[in-house]
Amino acid sequence: MLTDSIVANSDKPKILVVNDDPASLLALTSLLDGRADEGNYTVLSARSGQDALRQVLLHDFAVILLDVNMPGMDGFETAEAIHQRPRSADIPIIFVTAFLADEIDRLKAYQRGAADFLFTPVIPQILHAKVSVFVTLAMKNEELKRQAEKLSQHAQELTATNRRLVREMEERRAAERKSHAKDEFLAMLGHELRNPLSAITSASSLIGLAGAAPETVSRARAIIQRQSQHLSRIVDDLLDLSRAMSGKILLERQPTDLARLVNSCLETFRATGRTAGYRFGVDLAPGWVDGDPTRLEQIVSNLLDNALKYTPSGGSIDLALSQVGNEVVFTVRDSGVGIPSELLPQVFDVFVQGAISIDRSQGGLGIGLSLVRRLAELHGGSVAADSPGAGLGSSFTLRLPGAWPLEADSPCEPALAPLVETGKPSVLLIEDNEDGREMMATVLAAHGHPVYQAGDGLQGVSQAQACKPDAALVDIGLPGIDGYEVARRLRADPATRAIRLIAVTGYGLPEDQQRVMEAGFDQHLVKPVAIDRLLDALAAAPAGTAAA
């Protein structure tokens, strides 16, 4: 019961009485306590200004009755200190004084934050009347505060509900757009299938007619062949997209110069007459990637086909390829019909196609860009579209991780060579830790070995093919392709099969050694390797054997 009373009192407005005189303090608190239940407040007391400041730190007060004349910190100083603190700045203060204050004292008191005055001896009725005003005000403020909190909570709930409704509406609209796009796609597919089937049916009927002229039969057969190829391309596109979306396409990666591949695709388009009537600008710098040439050709061909399809005859198409940081960037920019801003974010979606018309004069299913995006992602890259708007052309930018291997016919010079020809075996050091690679290369060169260096697996394979070292020290944990794959590729190539392969790795368990030997290595060394042991391992590779 006592706990319940304390809790109930803690919710009531509080009055603080501050007076250094015990008798006066008792008299005031007794007068207030006598009406505390009726007035619905609680009374606390303080014997000095410092004590009053401590109470203000602990509690919120509806009003403070503050004696003016106190030793040490008087009432004016106490009031000023109370109102300097943000939490207590708005607490009303009634000054209690034993003398009738003149106008100067009243002004001084109001400047210190006084709300009112009480003069001793205090008349109980006046005391209760003045206190009740502030208690009532405090209760109303507290009620307003609770209502404001409820309103704020209600506003937050409404905001959350509104956001949920907006999200649901957006999801519904997106689902409706997707459903509509699927319907359009199916209608388009039916159209694309029926057109060649109709031509094939008519041509077949013509061939079967009695008395058909030989040239007519020949033309009909050509139509059947051409339209059958068209149907085959449609089916291939659908199957490729299905495999790409389900993750069933396996890439046959190898170092590929994307610039050469783009030139090859462009020549194919020229040979078939697809580029006639267009102005081409070509600026292709060498750009090596680790990719599947067949799938990369599919990406490039679809981007070129898209540019030609939506650029009127007489327009221009610019092709550019460059190395930007660690990426190879290929851009196809055209002066064609452009892409409306509302369609731009969805141009790579499966069931979205721009410039759909009744005659479908350009043909196709409009899934080429979807296939481009998926194949680019399988290569660890991306593709993006940009257009100033309808009728203003468009550009598509493909970004792929660069590999930059050495070309097989490029000049090959050791990164470090001994000062005097020693006849010792040349060494290719394949290590991605730059500091470790530099130190080991320096030590090997100091012992008379010509040293080539590579920072990743792909670069190591390319350098081995170009430079034909006598031995290769290969780290296992390499970026791009690991050391096991490096060994497999070098052993599979007749030009590099004779290189002595030494695995230098932090993996030293018996199963690690077995895996190393199964991959095609001649020897397995565990880091850190003593230089004497490393030199002994290299001595087993006769100089000039690989190059021969």
CSV table of C-alpha atoms in Angstrom, one decimal, residues 223-395:
chain,number,residue,atom,x,y,z
A,223,ILE,CA,11.7,-19.1,-98.8
A,224,ILE,CA,11.2,-22.3,-96.8
A,225,GLN,CA,14.9,-22.4,-96.0
A,226,ARG,CA,15.1,-18.7,-95.0
A,227,GLN,CA,12.0,-18.8,-92.8
A,228,SER,CA,13.1,-22.1,-91.2
A,229,GLN,CA,16.3,-20.3,-90.2
A,230,HIS,CA,14.3,-17.5,-88.8
A,231,LEU,CA,12.2,-19.9,-86.7
A,232,SER,CA,15.5,-21.6,-85.5
A,233,ARG,CA,16.8,-18.2,-84.3
A,234,ILE,CA,13.6,-17.5,-82.3
A,235,VAL,CA,13.9,-20.9,-80.6
A,236,ASP,CA,17.6,-20.4,-79.9
A,237,ASP,CA,16.9,-17.0,-78.3
A,238,LEU,CA,14.2,-18.5,-76.1
A,239,LEU,CA,16.3,-21.4,-75.0
A,240,ASP,CA,19.4,-19.3,-74.3
A,241,LEU,CA,17.3,-16.9,-72.2
A,242,SER,CA,15.7,-19.7,-70.3
A,243,ARG,CA,19.1,-21.3,-69.6
A,244,ALA,CA,20.6,-18.0,-68.6
A,245,MET,CA,17.8,-17.1,-66.2
A,246,SER,CA,17.9,-20.6,-64.5
A,247,GLY,CA,21.7,-20.5,-64.2
A,248,LYS,CA,22.3,-23.5,-66.5
A,249,ILE,CA,24.8,-21.8,-68.8
A,250,LEU,CA,28.3,-22.9,-68.1
A,251,LEU,CA,31.0,-20.5,-69.3
A,252,GLU,CA,34.1,-21.9,-71.1
A,253,ARG,CA,36.4,-19.1,-69.9
A,254,GLN,CA,39.7,-18.2,-71.6
A,255,PRO,CA,41.7,-15.0,-72.0
A,256,THR,CA,39.9,-13.1,-74.8
A,257,ASP,CA,40.7,-9.8,-76.5
A,258,LEU,CA,37.3,-8.1,-76.6
A,259,ALA,CA,38.5,-5.7,-79.3
A,260,ARG,CA,39.3,-8.5,-81.7
A,261,LEU,CA,35.9,-10.2,-80.9
A,262,VAL,CA,34.0,-6.9,-81.6
A,263,ASN,CA,35.9,-6.5,-84.9
A,264,SER,CA,35.0,-10.1,-85.8
A,265,CYS,CA,31.3,-9.5,-85.1
A,266,LEU,CA,31.3,-6.3,-87.1
A,267,GLU,CA,32.9,-8.1,-90.1
A,268,THR,CA,30.2,-10.8,-89.9
A,269,PHE,CA,27.4,-8.1,-89.9
A,270,ARG,CA,29.1,-6.4,-92.9
A,271,ALA,CA,29.4,-9.7,-94.8
A,272,THR,CA,25.7,-10.3,-94.5
A,273,GLY,CA,24.9,-6.7,-95.6
A,274,ARG,CA,23.4,-5.7,-92.3
A,275,THR,CA,25.6,-2.6,-92.0
A,276,ALA,CA,24.8,-1.1,-95.4
A,277,GLY,CA,23.5,2.4,-95.2
A,278,TYR,CA,24.9,3.2,-91.8
A,279,ARG,CA,27.9,5.3,-90.8
A,280,PHE,CA,30.1,3.4,-88.3
A,281,GLY,CA,32.7,5.0,-86.0
A,282,VAL,CA,35.1,2.4,-84.5
A,283,ASP,CA,37.6,3.2,-81.7
A,284,LEU,CA,38.7,-0.1,-80.1
A,285,ALA,CA,41.7,-0.4,-77.8
A,286,PRO,CA,42.9,-3.9,-76.8
A,287,GLY,CA,40.9,-5.1,-73.9
A,288,TRP,CA,41.5,-8.5,-72.4
A,289,VAL,CA,38.9,-10.3,-70.3
A,290,ASP,CA,38.6,-13.8,-68.9
A,291,GLY,CA,35.4,-14.9,-70.6
A,292,ASP,CA,33.6,-17.4,-72.8
A,293,PRO,CA,34.2,-16.2,-76.4
A,294,THR,CA,30.9,-17.7,-77.7
A,295,ARG,CA,28.8,-15.9,-75.0
A,296,LEU,CA,30.8,-12.7,-75.4
A,297,GLU,CA,30.1,-12.8,-79.1
A,298,GLN,CA,26.5,-13.2,-78.3
A,299,ILE,CA,26.5,-10.1,-76.1
A,300,VAL,CA,28.2,-8.0,-78.7
A,301,SER,CA,26.0,-9.3,-81.6
A,302,ASN,CA,22.9,-8.5,-79.6
A,303,LEU,CA,24.0,-5.0,-78.8
A,304,LEU,CA,24.9,-4.4,-82.5
A,305,ASP,CA,21.7,-5.9,-83.6
A,306,ASN,CA,19.7,-3.7,-81.2
A,307,ALA,CA,21.5,-0.6,-82.6
A,308,LEU,CA,20.8,-1.5,-86.2
A,309,LYS,CA,17.2,-2.4,-85.5
A,310,TYR,CA,16.3,0.9,-83.9
A,311,THR,CA,18.4,3.2,-86.0
A,312,PRO,CA,17.0,4.3,-89.4
A,313,SER,CA,19.1,3.8,-92.5
A,314,GLY,CA,21.5,6.7,-92.9
A,315,GLY,CA,22.1,7.0,-89.1
A,316,SER,CA,25.4,6.6,-87.3
A,317,ILE,CA,26.6,3.9,-84.8
A,318,ASP,CA,29.7,4.4,-82.8
A,319,LEU,CA,31.7,1.5,-81.1
A,320,ALA,CA,34.3,2.3,-78.4
A,321,LEU,CA,36.3,0.0,-76.2
A,322,SER,CA,38.8,1.0,-73.5
A,323,GLN,CA,40.3,0.0,-70.2
A,324,VAL,CA,39.0,2.0,-67.3
A,325,GLY,CA,40.7,1.1,-64.0
A,326,ASN,CA,40.3,-2.6,-63.6
A,327,GLU,CA,37.5,-2.9,-66.1
A,328,VAL,CA,37.1,-3.2,-69.9
A,329,VAL,CA,34.4,-0.9,-71.1
A,330,PHE,CA,32.6,-1.4,-74.4
A,331,THR,CA,30.0,1.2,-75.6
A,332,VAL,CA,27.6,1.1,-78.5
A,333,ARG,CA,26.1,4.5,-79.2
A,334,ASP,CA,23.5,5.1,-82.0
A,335,SER,CA,21.5,8.0,-83.4
A,336,GLY,CA,18.3,6.0,-83.6
A,337,VAL,CA,14.8,6.3,-82.1
A,338,GLY,CA,16.1,6.6,-78.5
A,339,ILE,CA,14.4,5.3,-75.3
A,340,PRO,CA,11.6,7.1,-73.5
A,341,SER,CA,12.5,8.1,-70.0
A,342,GLU,CA,9.7,6.0,-68.5
A,343,LEU,CA,11.0,2.9,-70.3
A,344,LEU,CA,14.7,3.4,-69.6
A,345,PRO,CA,14.8,1.7,-66.1
A,346,GLN,CA,13.0,-1.4,-67.5
A,347,VAL,CA,14.8,-1.8,-70.9
A,348,PHE,CA,16.6,-5.0,-69.8
A,349,ASP,CA,13.6,-6.7,-68.3
A,350,VAL,CA,12.5,-9.9,-69.9
A,351,PHE,CA,9.0,-8.9,-71.1
A,352,VAL,CA,9.7,-5.3,-72.0
A,353,GLN,CA,10.4,-4.0,-75.5
A,354,GLY,CA,10.4,-0.4,-76.8
A,355,ALA,CA,8.9,0.9,-80.0
A,356,ILE,CA,6.3,-1.9,-80.3
A,357,SER,CA,4.3,-1.4,-83.5
A,358,ILE,CA,1.5,-3.3,-85.3
A,359,ASP,CA,3.6,-4.0,-88.4
A,360,ARG,CA,6.6,-5.3,-86.4
A,361,SER,CA,8.7,-4.5,-89.4
A,362,GLN,CA,11.9,-5.1,-87.5
A,363,GLY,CA,10.9,-8.6,-86.2
A,364,GLY,CA,12.4,-10.3,-83.2
A,365,LEU,CA,11.1,-11.0,-79.7
A,366,GLY,CA,12.8,-8.1,-77.9
A,367,ILE,CA,14.6,-10.5,-75.5
A,368,GLY,CA,18.1,-9.8,-76.8
A,369,LEU,CA,18.9,-7.1,-74.1
A,370,SER,CA,17.6,-9.4,-71.3
A,371,LEU,CA,20.0,-12.0,-72.5
A,372,VAL,CA,22.8,-9.5,-72.7
A,373,ARG,CA,22.3,-8.4,-69.1
A,374,ARG,CA,22.2,-12.0,-67.8
A,375,LEU,CA,25.4,-13.1,-69.8
A,376,ALA,CA,27.2,-9.9,-68.6
A,377,GLU,CA,26.3,-10.8,-65.0
A,378,LEU,CA,27.5,-14.4,-65.4
A,379,HIS,CA,30.9,-12.9,-66.4
A,380,GLY,CA,31.0,-10.7,-63.3
A,381,GLY,CA,30.1,-7.6,-65.2
A,382,SER,CA,27.2,-5.3,-65.9
A,383,VAL,CA,25.4,-3.5,-68.7
A,384,ALA,CA,23.6,-0.1,-68.6
A,385,ALA,CA,21.5,1.9,-71.0
A,386,ASP,CA,21.2,5.6,-71.4
A,387,SER,CA,19.2,7.9,-73.7
A,388,PRO,CA,18.4,11.6,-73.8
A,389,GLY,CA,14.9,10.7,-74.8
A,390,ALA,CA,12.7,9.5,-77.7
A,391,GLY,CA,14.3,10.4,-81.1
A,392,LEU,CA,17.6,11.3,-79.6
A,393,GLY,CA,19.5,8.0,-79.9
A,394,SER,CA,20.7,5.7,-77.1
A,395,SER,CA,23.9,4.2,-75.8
